[in-house]
mmCIF file of C-alpha atoms and ligand atoms in Angstrom:
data_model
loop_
_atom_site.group_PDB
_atom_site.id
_atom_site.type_symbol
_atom_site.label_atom_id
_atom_site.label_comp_id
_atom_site.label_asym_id
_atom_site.label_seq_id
_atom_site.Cartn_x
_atom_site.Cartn_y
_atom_site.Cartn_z
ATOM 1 C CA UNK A 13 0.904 -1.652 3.779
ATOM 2 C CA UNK A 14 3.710 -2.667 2.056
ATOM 3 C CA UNK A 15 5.221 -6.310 3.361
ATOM 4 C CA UNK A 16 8.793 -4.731 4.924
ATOM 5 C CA UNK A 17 6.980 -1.115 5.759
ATOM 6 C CA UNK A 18 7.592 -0.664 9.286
ATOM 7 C CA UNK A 19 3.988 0.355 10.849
ATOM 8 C CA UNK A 20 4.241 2.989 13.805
ATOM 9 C CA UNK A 21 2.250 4.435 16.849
ATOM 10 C CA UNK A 22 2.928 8.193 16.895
ATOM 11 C CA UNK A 23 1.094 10.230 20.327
ATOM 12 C CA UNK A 24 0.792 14.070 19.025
ATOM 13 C CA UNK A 25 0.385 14.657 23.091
ATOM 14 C CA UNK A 26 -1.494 18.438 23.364
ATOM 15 C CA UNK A 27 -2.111 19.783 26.202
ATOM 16 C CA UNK A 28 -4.663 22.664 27.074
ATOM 17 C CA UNK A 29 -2.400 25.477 26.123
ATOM 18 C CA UNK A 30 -2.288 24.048 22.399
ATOM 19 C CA UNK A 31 1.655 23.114 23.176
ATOM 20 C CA UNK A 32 2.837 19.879 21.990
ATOM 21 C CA UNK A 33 5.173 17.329 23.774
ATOM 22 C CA UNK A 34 8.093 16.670 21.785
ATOM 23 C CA UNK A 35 11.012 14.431 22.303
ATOM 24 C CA UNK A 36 15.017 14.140 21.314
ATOM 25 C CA UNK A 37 15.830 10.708 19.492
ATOM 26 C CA UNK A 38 19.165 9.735 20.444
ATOM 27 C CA UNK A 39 21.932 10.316 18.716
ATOM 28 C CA UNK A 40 22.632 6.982 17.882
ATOM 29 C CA UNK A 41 19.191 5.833 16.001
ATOM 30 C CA UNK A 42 17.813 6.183 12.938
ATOM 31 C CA UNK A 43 17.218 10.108 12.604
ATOM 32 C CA UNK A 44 19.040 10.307 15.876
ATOM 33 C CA UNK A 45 19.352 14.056 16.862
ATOM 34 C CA UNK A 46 16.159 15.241 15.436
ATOM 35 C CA UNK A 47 13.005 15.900 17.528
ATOM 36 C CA UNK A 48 10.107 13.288 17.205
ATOM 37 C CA UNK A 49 6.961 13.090 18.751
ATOM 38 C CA UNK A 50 6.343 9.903 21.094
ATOM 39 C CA UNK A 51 6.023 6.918 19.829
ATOM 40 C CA UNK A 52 7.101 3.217 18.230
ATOM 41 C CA UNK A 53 6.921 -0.123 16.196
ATOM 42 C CA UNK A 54 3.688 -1.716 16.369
ATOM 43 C CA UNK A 55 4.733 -5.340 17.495
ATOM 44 C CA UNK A 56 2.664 -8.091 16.636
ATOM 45 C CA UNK A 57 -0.542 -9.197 18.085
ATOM 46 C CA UNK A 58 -1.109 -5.314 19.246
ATOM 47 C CA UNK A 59 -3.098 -2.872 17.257
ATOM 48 C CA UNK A 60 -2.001 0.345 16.619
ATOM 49 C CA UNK A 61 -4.112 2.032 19.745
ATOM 50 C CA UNK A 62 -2.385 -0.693 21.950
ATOM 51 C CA UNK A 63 1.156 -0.094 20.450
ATOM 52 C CA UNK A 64 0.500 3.619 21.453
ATOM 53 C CA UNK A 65 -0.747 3.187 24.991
ATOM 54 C CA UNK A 66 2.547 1.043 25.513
ATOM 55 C CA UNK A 67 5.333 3.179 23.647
ATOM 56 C CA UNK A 68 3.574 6.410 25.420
ATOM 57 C CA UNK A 69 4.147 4.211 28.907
ATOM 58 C CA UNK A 70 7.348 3.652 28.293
ATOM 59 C CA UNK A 71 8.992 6.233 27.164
ATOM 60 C CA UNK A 72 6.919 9.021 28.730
ATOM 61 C CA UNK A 73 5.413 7.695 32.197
ATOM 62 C CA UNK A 74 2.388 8.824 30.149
ATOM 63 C CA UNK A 75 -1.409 6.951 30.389
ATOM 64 C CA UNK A 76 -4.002 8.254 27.634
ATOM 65 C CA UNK A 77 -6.888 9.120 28.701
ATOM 66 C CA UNK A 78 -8.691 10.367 24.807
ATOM 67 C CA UNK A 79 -7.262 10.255 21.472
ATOM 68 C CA UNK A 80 -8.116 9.700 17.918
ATOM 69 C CA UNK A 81 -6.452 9.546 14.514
ATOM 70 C CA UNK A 82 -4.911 12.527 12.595
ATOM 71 C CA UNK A 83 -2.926 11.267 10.228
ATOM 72 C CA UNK A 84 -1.445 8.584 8.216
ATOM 73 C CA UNK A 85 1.492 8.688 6.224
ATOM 74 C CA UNK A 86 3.594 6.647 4.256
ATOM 75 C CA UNK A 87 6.924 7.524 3.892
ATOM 76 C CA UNK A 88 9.971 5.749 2.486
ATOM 77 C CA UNK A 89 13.251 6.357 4.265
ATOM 78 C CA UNK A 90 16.710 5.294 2.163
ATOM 79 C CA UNK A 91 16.510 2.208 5.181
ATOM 80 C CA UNK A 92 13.196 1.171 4.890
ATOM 81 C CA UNK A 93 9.760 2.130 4.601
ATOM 82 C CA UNK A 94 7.476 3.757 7.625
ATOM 83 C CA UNK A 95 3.706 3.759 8.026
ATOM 84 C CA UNK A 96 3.091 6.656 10.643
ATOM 85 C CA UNK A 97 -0.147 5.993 12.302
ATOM 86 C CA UNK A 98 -0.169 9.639 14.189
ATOM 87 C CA UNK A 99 -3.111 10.064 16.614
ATOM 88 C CA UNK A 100 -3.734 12.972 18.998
ATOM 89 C CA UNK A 101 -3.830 12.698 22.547
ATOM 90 C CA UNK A 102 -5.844 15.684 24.278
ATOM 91 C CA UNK A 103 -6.432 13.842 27.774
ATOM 92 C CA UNK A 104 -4.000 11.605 29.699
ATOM 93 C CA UNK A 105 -2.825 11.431 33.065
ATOM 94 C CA UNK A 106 0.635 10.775 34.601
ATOM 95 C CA UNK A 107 3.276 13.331 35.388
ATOM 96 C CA UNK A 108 5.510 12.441 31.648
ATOM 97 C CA UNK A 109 9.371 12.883 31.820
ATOM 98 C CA UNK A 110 11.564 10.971 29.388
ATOM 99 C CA UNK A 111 11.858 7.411 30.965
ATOM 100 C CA UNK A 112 14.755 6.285 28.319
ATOM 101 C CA UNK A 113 16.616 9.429 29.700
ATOM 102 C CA UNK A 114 15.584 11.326 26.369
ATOM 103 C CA UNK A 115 15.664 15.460 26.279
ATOM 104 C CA UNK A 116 11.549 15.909 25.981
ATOM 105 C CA UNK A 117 9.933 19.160 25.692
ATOM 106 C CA UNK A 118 6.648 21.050 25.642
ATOM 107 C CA UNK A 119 6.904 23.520 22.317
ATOM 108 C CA UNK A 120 3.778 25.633 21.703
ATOM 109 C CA UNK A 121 1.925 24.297 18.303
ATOM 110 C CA UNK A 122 2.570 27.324 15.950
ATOM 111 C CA UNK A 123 6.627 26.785 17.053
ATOM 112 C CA UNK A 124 6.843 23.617 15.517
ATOM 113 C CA UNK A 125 9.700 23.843 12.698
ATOM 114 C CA UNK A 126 9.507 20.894 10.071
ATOM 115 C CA UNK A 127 13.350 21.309 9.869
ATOM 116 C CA UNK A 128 13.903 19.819 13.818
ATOM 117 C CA UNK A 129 12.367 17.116 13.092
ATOM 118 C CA UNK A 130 12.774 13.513 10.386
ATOM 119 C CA UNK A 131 11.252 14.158 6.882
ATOM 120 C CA UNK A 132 8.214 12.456 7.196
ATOM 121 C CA UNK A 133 7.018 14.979 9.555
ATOM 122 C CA UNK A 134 6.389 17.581 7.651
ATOM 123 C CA UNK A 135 2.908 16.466 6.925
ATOM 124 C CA UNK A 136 2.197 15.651 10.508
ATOM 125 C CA UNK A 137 3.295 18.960 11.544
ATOM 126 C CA UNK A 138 0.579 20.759 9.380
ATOM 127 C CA UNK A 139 -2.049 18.669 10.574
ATOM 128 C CA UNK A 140 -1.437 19.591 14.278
ATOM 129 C CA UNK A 141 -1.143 23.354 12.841
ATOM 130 C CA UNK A 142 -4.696 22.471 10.752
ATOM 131 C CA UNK A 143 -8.279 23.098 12.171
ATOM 132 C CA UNK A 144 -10.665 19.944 12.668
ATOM 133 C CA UNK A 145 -13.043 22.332 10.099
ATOM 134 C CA UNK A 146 -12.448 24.199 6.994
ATOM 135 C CA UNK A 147 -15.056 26.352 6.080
ATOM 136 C CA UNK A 148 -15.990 26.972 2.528
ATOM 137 C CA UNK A 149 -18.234 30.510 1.706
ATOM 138 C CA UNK A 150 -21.091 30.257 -0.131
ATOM 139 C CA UNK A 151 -21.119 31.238 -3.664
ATOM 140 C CA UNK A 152 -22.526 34.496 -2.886
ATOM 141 C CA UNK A 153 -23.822 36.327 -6.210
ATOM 142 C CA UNK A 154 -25.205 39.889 -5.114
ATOM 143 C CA UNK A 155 -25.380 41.575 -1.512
ATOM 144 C CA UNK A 156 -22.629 40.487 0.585
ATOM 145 C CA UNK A 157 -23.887 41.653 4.391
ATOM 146 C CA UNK A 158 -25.763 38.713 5.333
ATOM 147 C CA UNK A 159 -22.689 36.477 4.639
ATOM 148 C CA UNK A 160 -20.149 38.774 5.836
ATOM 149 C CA UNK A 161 -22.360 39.055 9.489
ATOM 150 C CA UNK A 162 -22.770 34.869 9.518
ATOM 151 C CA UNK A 163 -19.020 34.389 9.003
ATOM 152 C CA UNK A 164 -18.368 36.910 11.730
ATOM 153 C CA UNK A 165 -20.885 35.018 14.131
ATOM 154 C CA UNK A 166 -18.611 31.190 12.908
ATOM 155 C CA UNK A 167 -15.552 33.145 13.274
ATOM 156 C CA UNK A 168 -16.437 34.045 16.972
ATOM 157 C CA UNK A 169 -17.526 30.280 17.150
ATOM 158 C CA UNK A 170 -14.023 28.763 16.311
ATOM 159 C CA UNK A 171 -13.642 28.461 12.577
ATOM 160 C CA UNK A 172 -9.496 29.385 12.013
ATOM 161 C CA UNK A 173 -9.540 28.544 8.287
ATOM 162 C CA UNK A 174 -12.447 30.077 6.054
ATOM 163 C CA UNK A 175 -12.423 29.380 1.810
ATOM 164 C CA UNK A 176 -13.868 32.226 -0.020
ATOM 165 C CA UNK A 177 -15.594 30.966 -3.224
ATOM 166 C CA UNK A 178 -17.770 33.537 -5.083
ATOM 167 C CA UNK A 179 -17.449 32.803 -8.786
ATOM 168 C CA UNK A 180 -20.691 34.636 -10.001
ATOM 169 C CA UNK A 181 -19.109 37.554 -8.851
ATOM 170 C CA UNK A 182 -17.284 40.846 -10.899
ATOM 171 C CA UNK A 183 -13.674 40.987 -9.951
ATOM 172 C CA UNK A 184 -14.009 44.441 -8.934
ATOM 173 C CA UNK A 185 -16.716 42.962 -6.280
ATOM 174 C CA UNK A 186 -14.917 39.934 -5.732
ATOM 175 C CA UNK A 187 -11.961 42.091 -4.203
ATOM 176 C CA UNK A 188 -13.601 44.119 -2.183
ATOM 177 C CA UNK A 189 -15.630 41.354 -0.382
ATOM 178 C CA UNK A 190 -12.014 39.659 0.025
ATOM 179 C CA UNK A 191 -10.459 42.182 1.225
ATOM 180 C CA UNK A 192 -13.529 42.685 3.876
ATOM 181 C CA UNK A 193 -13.749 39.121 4.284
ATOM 182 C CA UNK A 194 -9.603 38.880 5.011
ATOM 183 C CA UNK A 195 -9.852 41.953 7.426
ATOM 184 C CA UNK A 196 -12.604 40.151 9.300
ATOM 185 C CA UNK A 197 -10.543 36.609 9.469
ATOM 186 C CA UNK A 198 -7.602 38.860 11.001
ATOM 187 C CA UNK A 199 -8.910 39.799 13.791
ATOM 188 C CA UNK A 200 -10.242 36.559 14.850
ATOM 189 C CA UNK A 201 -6.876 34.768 14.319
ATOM 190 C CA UNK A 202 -8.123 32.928 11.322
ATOM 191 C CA UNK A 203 -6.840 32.612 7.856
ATOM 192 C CA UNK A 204 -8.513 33.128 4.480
ATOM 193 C CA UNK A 205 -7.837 31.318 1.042
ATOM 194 C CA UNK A 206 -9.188 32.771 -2.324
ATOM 195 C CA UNK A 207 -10.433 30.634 -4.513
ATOM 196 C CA UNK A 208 -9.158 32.993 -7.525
ATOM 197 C CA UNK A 209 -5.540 33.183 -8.960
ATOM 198 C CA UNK A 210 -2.276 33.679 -7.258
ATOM 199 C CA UNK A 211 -1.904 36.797 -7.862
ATOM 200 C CA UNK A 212 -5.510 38.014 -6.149
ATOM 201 C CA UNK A 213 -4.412 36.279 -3.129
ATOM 202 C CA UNK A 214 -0.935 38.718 -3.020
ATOM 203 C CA UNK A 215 -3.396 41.713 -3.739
ATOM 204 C CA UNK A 216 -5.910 41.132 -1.146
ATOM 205 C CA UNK A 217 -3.642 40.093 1.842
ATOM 206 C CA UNK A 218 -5.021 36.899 2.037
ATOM 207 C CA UNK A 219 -3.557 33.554 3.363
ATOM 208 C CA UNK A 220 -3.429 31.714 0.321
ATOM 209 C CA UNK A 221 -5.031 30.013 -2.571
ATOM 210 C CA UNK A 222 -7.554 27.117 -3.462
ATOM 211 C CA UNK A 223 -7.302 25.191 -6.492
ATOM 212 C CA UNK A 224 -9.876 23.889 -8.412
ATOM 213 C CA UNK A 225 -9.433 20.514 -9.412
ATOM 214 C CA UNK A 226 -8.598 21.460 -12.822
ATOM 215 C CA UNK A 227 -6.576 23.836 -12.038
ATOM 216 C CA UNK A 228 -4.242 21.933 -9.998
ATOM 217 C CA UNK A 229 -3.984 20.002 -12.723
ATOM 218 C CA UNK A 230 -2.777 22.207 -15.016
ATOM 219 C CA UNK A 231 0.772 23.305 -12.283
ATOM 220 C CA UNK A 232 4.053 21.803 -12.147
ATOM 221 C CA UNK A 233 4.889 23.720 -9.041
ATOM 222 C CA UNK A 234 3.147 25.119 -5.779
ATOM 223 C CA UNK A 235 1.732 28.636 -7.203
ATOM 224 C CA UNK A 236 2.905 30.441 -3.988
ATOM 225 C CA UNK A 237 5.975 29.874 -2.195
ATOM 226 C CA UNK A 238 5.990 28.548 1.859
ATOM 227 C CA UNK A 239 4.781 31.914 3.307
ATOM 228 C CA UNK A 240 1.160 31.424 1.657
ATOM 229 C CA UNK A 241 -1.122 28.185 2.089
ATOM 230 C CA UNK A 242 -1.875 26.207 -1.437
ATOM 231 C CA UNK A 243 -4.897 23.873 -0.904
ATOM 232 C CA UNK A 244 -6.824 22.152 -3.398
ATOM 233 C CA UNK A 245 -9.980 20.363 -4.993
ATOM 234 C CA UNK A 246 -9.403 16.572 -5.669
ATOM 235 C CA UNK A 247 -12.061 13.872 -6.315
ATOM 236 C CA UNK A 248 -9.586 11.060 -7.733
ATOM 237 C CA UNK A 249 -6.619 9.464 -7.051
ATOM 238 C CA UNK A 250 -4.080 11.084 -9.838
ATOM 239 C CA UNK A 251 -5.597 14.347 -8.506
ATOM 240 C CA UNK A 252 -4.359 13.428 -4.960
ATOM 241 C CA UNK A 253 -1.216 12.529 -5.933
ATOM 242 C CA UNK A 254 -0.657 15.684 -8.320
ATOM 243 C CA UNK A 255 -1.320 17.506 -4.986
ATOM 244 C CA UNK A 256 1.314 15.914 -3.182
ATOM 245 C CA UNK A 257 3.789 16.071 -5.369
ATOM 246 C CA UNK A 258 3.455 19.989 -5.862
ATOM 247 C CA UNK A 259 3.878 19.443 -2.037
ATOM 248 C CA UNK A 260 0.123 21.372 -1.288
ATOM 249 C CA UNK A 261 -0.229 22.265 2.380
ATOM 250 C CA UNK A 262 -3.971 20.265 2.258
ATOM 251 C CA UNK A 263 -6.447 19.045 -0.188
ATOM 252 C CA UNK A 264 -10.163 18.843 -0.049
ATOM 253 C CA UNK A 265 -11.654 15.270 -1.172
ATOM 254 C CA UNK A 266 -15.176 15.057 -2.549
ATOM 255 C CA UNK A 267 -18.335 14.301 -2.925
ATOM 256 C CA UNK A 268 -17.911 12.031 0.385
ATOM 257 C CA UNK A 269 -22.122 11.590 0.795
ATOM 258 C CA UNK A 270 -24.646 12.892 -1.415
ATOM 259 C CA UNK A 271 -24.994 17.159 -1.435
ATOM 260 C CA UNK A 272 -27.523 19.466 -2.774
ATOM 261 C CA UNK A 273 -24.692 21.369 -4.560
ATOM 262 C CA UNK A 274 -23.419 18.490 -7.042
ATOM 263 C CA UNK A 275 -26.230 16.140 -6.807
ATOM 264 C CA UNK A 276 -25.248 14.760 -10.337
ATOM 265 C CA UNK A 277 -21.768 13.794 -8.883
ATOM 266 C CA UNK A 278 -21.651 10.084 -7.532
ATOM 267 C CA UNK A 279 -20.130 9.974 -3.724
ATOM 268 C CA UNK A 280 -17.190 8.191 -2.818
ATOM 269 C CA UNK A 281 -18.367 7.683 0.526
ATOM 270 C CA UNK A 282 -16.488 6.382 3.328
ATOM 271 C CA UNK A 283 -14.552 3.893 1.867
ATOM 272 C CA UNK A 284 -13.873 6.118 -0.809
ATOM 273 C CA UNK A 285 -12.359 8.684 1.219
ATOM 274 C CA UNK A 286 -10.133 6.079 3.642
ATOM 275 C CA UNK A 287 -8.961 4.639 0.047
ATOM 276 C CA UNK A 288 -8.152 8.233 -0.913
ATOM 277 C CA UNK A 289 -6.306 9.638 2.427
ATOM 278 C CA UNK A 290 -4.467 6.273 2.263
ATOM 279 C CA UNK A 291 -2.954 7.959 -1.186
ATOM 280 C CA UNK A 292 -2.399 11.198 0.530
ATOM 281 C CA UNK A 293 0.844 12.541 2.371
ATOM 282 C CA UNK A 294 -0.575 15.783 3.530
ATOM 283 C CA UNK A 295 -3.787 16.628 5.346
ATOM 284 C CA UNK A 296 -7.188 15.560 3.848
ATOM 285 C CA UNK A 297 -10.475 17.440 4.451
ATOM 286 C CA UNK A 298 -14.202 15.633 3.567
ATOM 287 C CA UNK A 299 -16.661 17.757 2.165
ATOM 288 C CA UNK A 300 -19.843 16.699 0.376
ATOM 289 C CA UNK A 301 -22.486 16.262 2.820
ATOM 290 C CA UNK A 302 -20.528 17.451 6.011
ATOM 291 C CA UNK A 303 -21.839 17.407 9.459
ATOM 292 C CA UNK A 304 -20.297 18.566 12.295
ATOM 293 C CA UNK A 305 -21.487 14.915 13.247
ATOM 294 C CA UNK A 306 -19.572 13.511 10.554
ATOM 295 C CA UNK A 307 -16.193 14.162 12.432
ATOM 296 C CA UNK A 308 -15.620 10.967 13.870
ATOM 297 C CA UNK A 309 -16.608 9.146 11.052
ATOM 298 C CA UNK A 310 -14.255 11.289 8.866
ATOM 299 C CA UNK A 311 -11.302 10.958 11.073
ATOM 300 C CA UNK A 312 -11.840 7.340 10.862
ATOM 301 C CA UNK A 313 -11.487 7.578 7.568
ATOM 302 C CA UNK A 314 -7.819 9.094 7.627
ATOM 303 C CA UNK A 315 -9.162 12.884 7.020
ATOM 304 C CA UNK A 316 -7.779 15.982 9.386
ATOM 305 C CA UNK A 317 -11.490 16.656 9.882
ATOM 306 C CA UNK A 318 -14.737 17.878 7.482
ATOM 307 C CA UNK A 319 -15.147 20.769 5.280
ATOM 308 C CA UNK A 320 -18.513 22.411 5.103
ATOM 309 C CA UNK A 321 -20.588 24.947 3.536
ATOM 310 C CA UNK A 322 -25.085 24.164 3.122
ATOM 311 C CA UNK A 323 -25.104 22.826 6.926
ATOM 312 C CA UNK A 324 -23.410 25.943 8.303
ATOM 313 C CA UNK A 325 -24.819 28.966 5.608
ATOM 314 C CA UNK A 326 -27.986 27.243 5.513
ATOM 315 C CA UNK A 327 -28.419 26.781 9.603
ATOM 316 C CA UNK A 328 -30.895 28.927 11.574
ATOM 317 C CA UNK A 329 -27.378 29.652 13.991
ATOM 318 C CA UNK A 330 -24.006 28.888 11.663
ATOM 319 C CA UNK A 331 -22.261 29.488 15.150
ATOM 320 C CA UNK A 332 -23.842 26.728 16.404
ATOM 321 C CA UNK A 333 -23.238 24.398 14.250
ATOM 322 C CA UNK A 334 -19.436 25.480 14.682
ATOM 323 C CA UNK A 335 -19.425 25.267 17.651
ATOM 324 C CA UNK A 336 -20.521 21.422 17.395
ATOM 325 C CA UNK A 337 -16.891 21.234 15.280
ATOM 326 C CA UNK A 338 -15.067 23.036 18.144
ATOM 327 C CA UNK A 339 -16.215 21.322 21.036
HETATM 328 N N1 8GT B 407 8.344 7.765 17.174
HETATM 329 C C1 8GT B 407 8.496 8.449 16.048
HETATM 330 N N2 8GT B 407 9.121 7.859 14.987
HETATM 331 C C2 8GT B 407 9.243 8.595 13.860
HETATM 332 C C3 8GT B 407 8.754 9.929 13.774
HETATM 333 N N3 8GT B 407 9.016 10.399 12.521
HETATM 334 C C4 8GT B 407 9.668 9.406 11.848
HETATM 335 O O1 8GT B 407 10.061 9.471 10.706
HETATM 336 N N4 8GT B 407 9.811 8.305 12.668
HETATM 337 C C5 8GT B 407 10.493 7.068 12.269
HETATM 338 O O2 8GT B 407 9.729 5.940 12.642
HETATM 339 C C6 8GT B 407 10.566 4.947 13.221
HETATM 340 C C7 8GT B 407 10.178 4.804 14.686
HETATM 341 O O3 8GT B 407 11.026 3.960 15.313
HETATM 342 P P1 8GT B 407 11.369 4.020 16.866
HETATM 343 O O4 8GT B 407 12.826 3.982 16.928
HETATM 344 O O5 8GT B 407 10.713 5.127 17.608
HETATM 345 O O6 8GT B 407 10.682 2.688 17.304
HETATM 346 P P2 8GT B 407 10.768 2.024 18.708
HETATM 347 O O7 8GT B 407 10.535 3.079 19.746
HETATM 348 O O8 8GT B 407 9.899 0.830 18.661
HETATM 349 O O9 8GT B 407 12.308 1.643 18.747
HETATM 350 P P3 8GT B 407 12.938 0.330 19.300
HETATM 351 O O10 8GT B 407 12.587 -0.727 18.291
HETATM 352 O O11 8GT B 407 14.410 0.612 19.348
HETATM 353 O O12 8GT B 407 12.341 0.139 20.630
HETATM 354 C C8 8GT B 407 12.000 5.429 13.064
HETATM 355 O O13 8GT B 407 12.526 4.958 11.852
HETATM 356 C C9 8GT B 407 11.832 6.928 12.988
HETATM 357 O O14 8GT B 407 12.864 7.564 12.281
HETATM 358 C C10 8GT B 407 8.114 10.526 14.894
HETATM 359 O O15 8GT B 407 7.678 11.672 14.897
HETATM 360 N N5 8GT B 407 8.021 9.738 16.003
HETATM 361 MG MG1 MG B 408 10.259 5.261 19.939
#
C-alpha cells in the first residue's frame, strides 16, 4: 500500500438467489451517481474485517454473519489512490435499507453492468460473475468417452467454467471433442474456453480462449472482443501485468504447491501467489497442487478461488470432489 492510497472495506452482500445488494452514492461524492456496493475507509486502529462490519452497520442496518475475501484491487483515481479490499458476504442478518437515505437495490448477479458503476469495479464485477473453481481438462490424447462422461458427472456437481486443453490431439479431433465438450457445458449453464487459437473458439461456439503463457506474451490486444472470455497462463509478475493491461477477464497463476504435471517447475507457494494477486487487477485462479481444501487458503491469498485438474480427473468420484468446491 502506497502511503496516501486510501484502503477500503467493500461487502459484495449475496443473497440466496445469487442477487447482489447494490447501492446509489450520492450525487455529491466522489463518483456520486454511480452504483457501488457497500462499503468505506478503513479508519485507524480497525482492520479491514472490522471496517466492514461497521460501514455495513451503518449504512445498511446490516450485521454479517460469514464472509471472506474476493478481491483486491488497486486502483488510482485522478484524486487519489484506492485499495478495494472487496469481501463477500453470503450470511448476515438484519432487515438492510439505506440508513444514509441512499437508493439501494437487490440486482440479480449476471445484471450487473460495469458501466453503472466507478471504474475500479470492473474487476470486482467479474469476480462476483466468476466461479470459486475453474476446471482445467485433462490432456486427453486418444478416446474421449471416459472424459466426456466425468465432465458431465462435475458439470452436474457445480463446475460453471471448464478449460479444454488437449494438445496431443489432431485438429480435426480436437474440434469435434470441443464442439461435444461445448454442447455438454450448454446445457448445464457452464462455459467452455479452448485452449487453441481465436479463431477455433469462433468455430466451435465456445466461450472463449486460454492463453498460454507465451502466448499472451506475444498480444498487444485482447484476441476476442467483450462478448468472448480471454483468460490466461501466468507464472511471473511481467506476465501478470501483460494480462492486465490487455484487460484479460482472469488469469491462472502457477505452480502454487508442488504437482505431478510440472514437477521440474519450482512453486511459488502461498506467499508467492498473495505477492502475485497483489500485482493483479482482475481475478486470479491457483492451480498447481489444487484441493478443493485449498480454497480458504487460496482466497487468503487474494485468488477468486483454485483451478484444478489431477485431484478431480484422477478421483474415484470427480463429482465429489466438486462438490467439496461448491459447498
Ligand atoms: N464503498 C465503495 N467505494 C468504492 C467502490 N468503488 C470505488 O471506486 N469506490 C471508491 O472508494 C472510495 C470509498 O469511499 P466512501 O465514500 O464510500 O467512504 P466512506 O463511506 O468512509 O465515506 P465517508 O468518509 O464520507 O464516510 C470512494 O473514493 C469511492 O469512489 C465501491 O464499489 N464501493
Ligand atoms: Mg461508503
Amino acid at each position: 500500500m502506497t502511503s496516501n492510497e486510501l484502503h477500503i472495506a467493500v461487502g459484495v452482500i449475496v443473497n440466496e438467489r445469487g442477487d447482489v445488494l447494490i447501492a446509489q452514492r450520492p450525487s455529491d461524492r466522489h463518483q456520486g451517481g454511480l452504483w457501488e456496493f457497500p462499503g468505506g475507509k478503513v479508519e485507524a486502529g480497525e482492520n479491514v474485517r472490522e471496517a466492514l462490519a461497521r460501514e455495513l452497520d451503518e449504512e445498511l442496518n446490516l450485521a454479517i454473519d460469514r464472509a471472506r475475501p474476493l478481491i483486491r484491487i488497486h486502483h488510482d483515481y485522478p484524486e487519489y489512490p484506492v485499495l478495494l479490499d472487496v469481501w463477500r458476504i453470503d450470511r448476515w442478518h438484519g432487515e438492510p435499507f439505506g440508513r444514509e437515505g441512499q437508493p439501494i437495490k437487490w440486482q440479480p448477479i449476471e445484471h450487473l453492468d460495469v458501466s453503472a458503476f466507478p471504474a475500479a469495479n470492473r474487476a470486482i464485477i467479474h469476480a462476483v460473475q466468476l466461479p470459486a473453481h475453474y476446471l482445467i481438462s485433462p490432456d486427453i490424447a486418444g478416446d474421449h468417452r471416459v472424459f466426456l462422461e466425468q465432465a458431465e458427472a462435475c458439470l452436474r456437481a457445480g463446475t460453471r467454467l471448464l478449460q479444454l486443453r488437449c494438445r496431443r490431439l489432431s485438429a480435426i479431433d480436437f474440434r469435434e471433442l470441443a464442439t461435444a465438450t461445448r454442447a455438454l457445458c450448454h446445457h448445464y449453464g457452464a462455459e467452455l474456453l479452448l485452449n487453441a487459437s481465436p479463431g477455433e473458439v469462433l468455430s466451435c461456439g465456445a466461450d472463449g480462449v486460454h492463453l498460454p503463457s507465451a502466448r499472451l506474451l506475444q498480444m498487444n490486444e485482447r484476441p476476442l472482443g467483450s462478448d468472448y472470455m480471454v483468460a490466461a497462463s501466468c507464472h511471473n509478475r511481467m506476465e501478470v501485468e501483460h494480462a492486465c493491461r490487455l484487460g484479460l477477464d482472469f488469469i491462472v497463476v502457477s505452480p502454487v504447491q508442488p504437482t505431478s504435471s510440472h514437477p521440474e517447475a519450482t512453486p511459488l507457494g502461498w506467499d508467492g501467489l498473495r505477492w502475485l494477486s497483489e500485482c493483479a487487477t482482475i481475478p486470479v485462479y491457483a492451480l498447481g497442487g489444487m484441493q478443493p481444501q485449498h480454497l480458504p487458503q487460496a482466497w487468503d491469498g487474494g485468488a477468486q478461488g483454485v483451478a484444478m485438474l489431477s485431484a478431480v480427473w484422477q478421483a474415484a468420484d470427480p463429482g465429489a470432489v466438486v462438490r467439496d468446491c461448491t459447498g
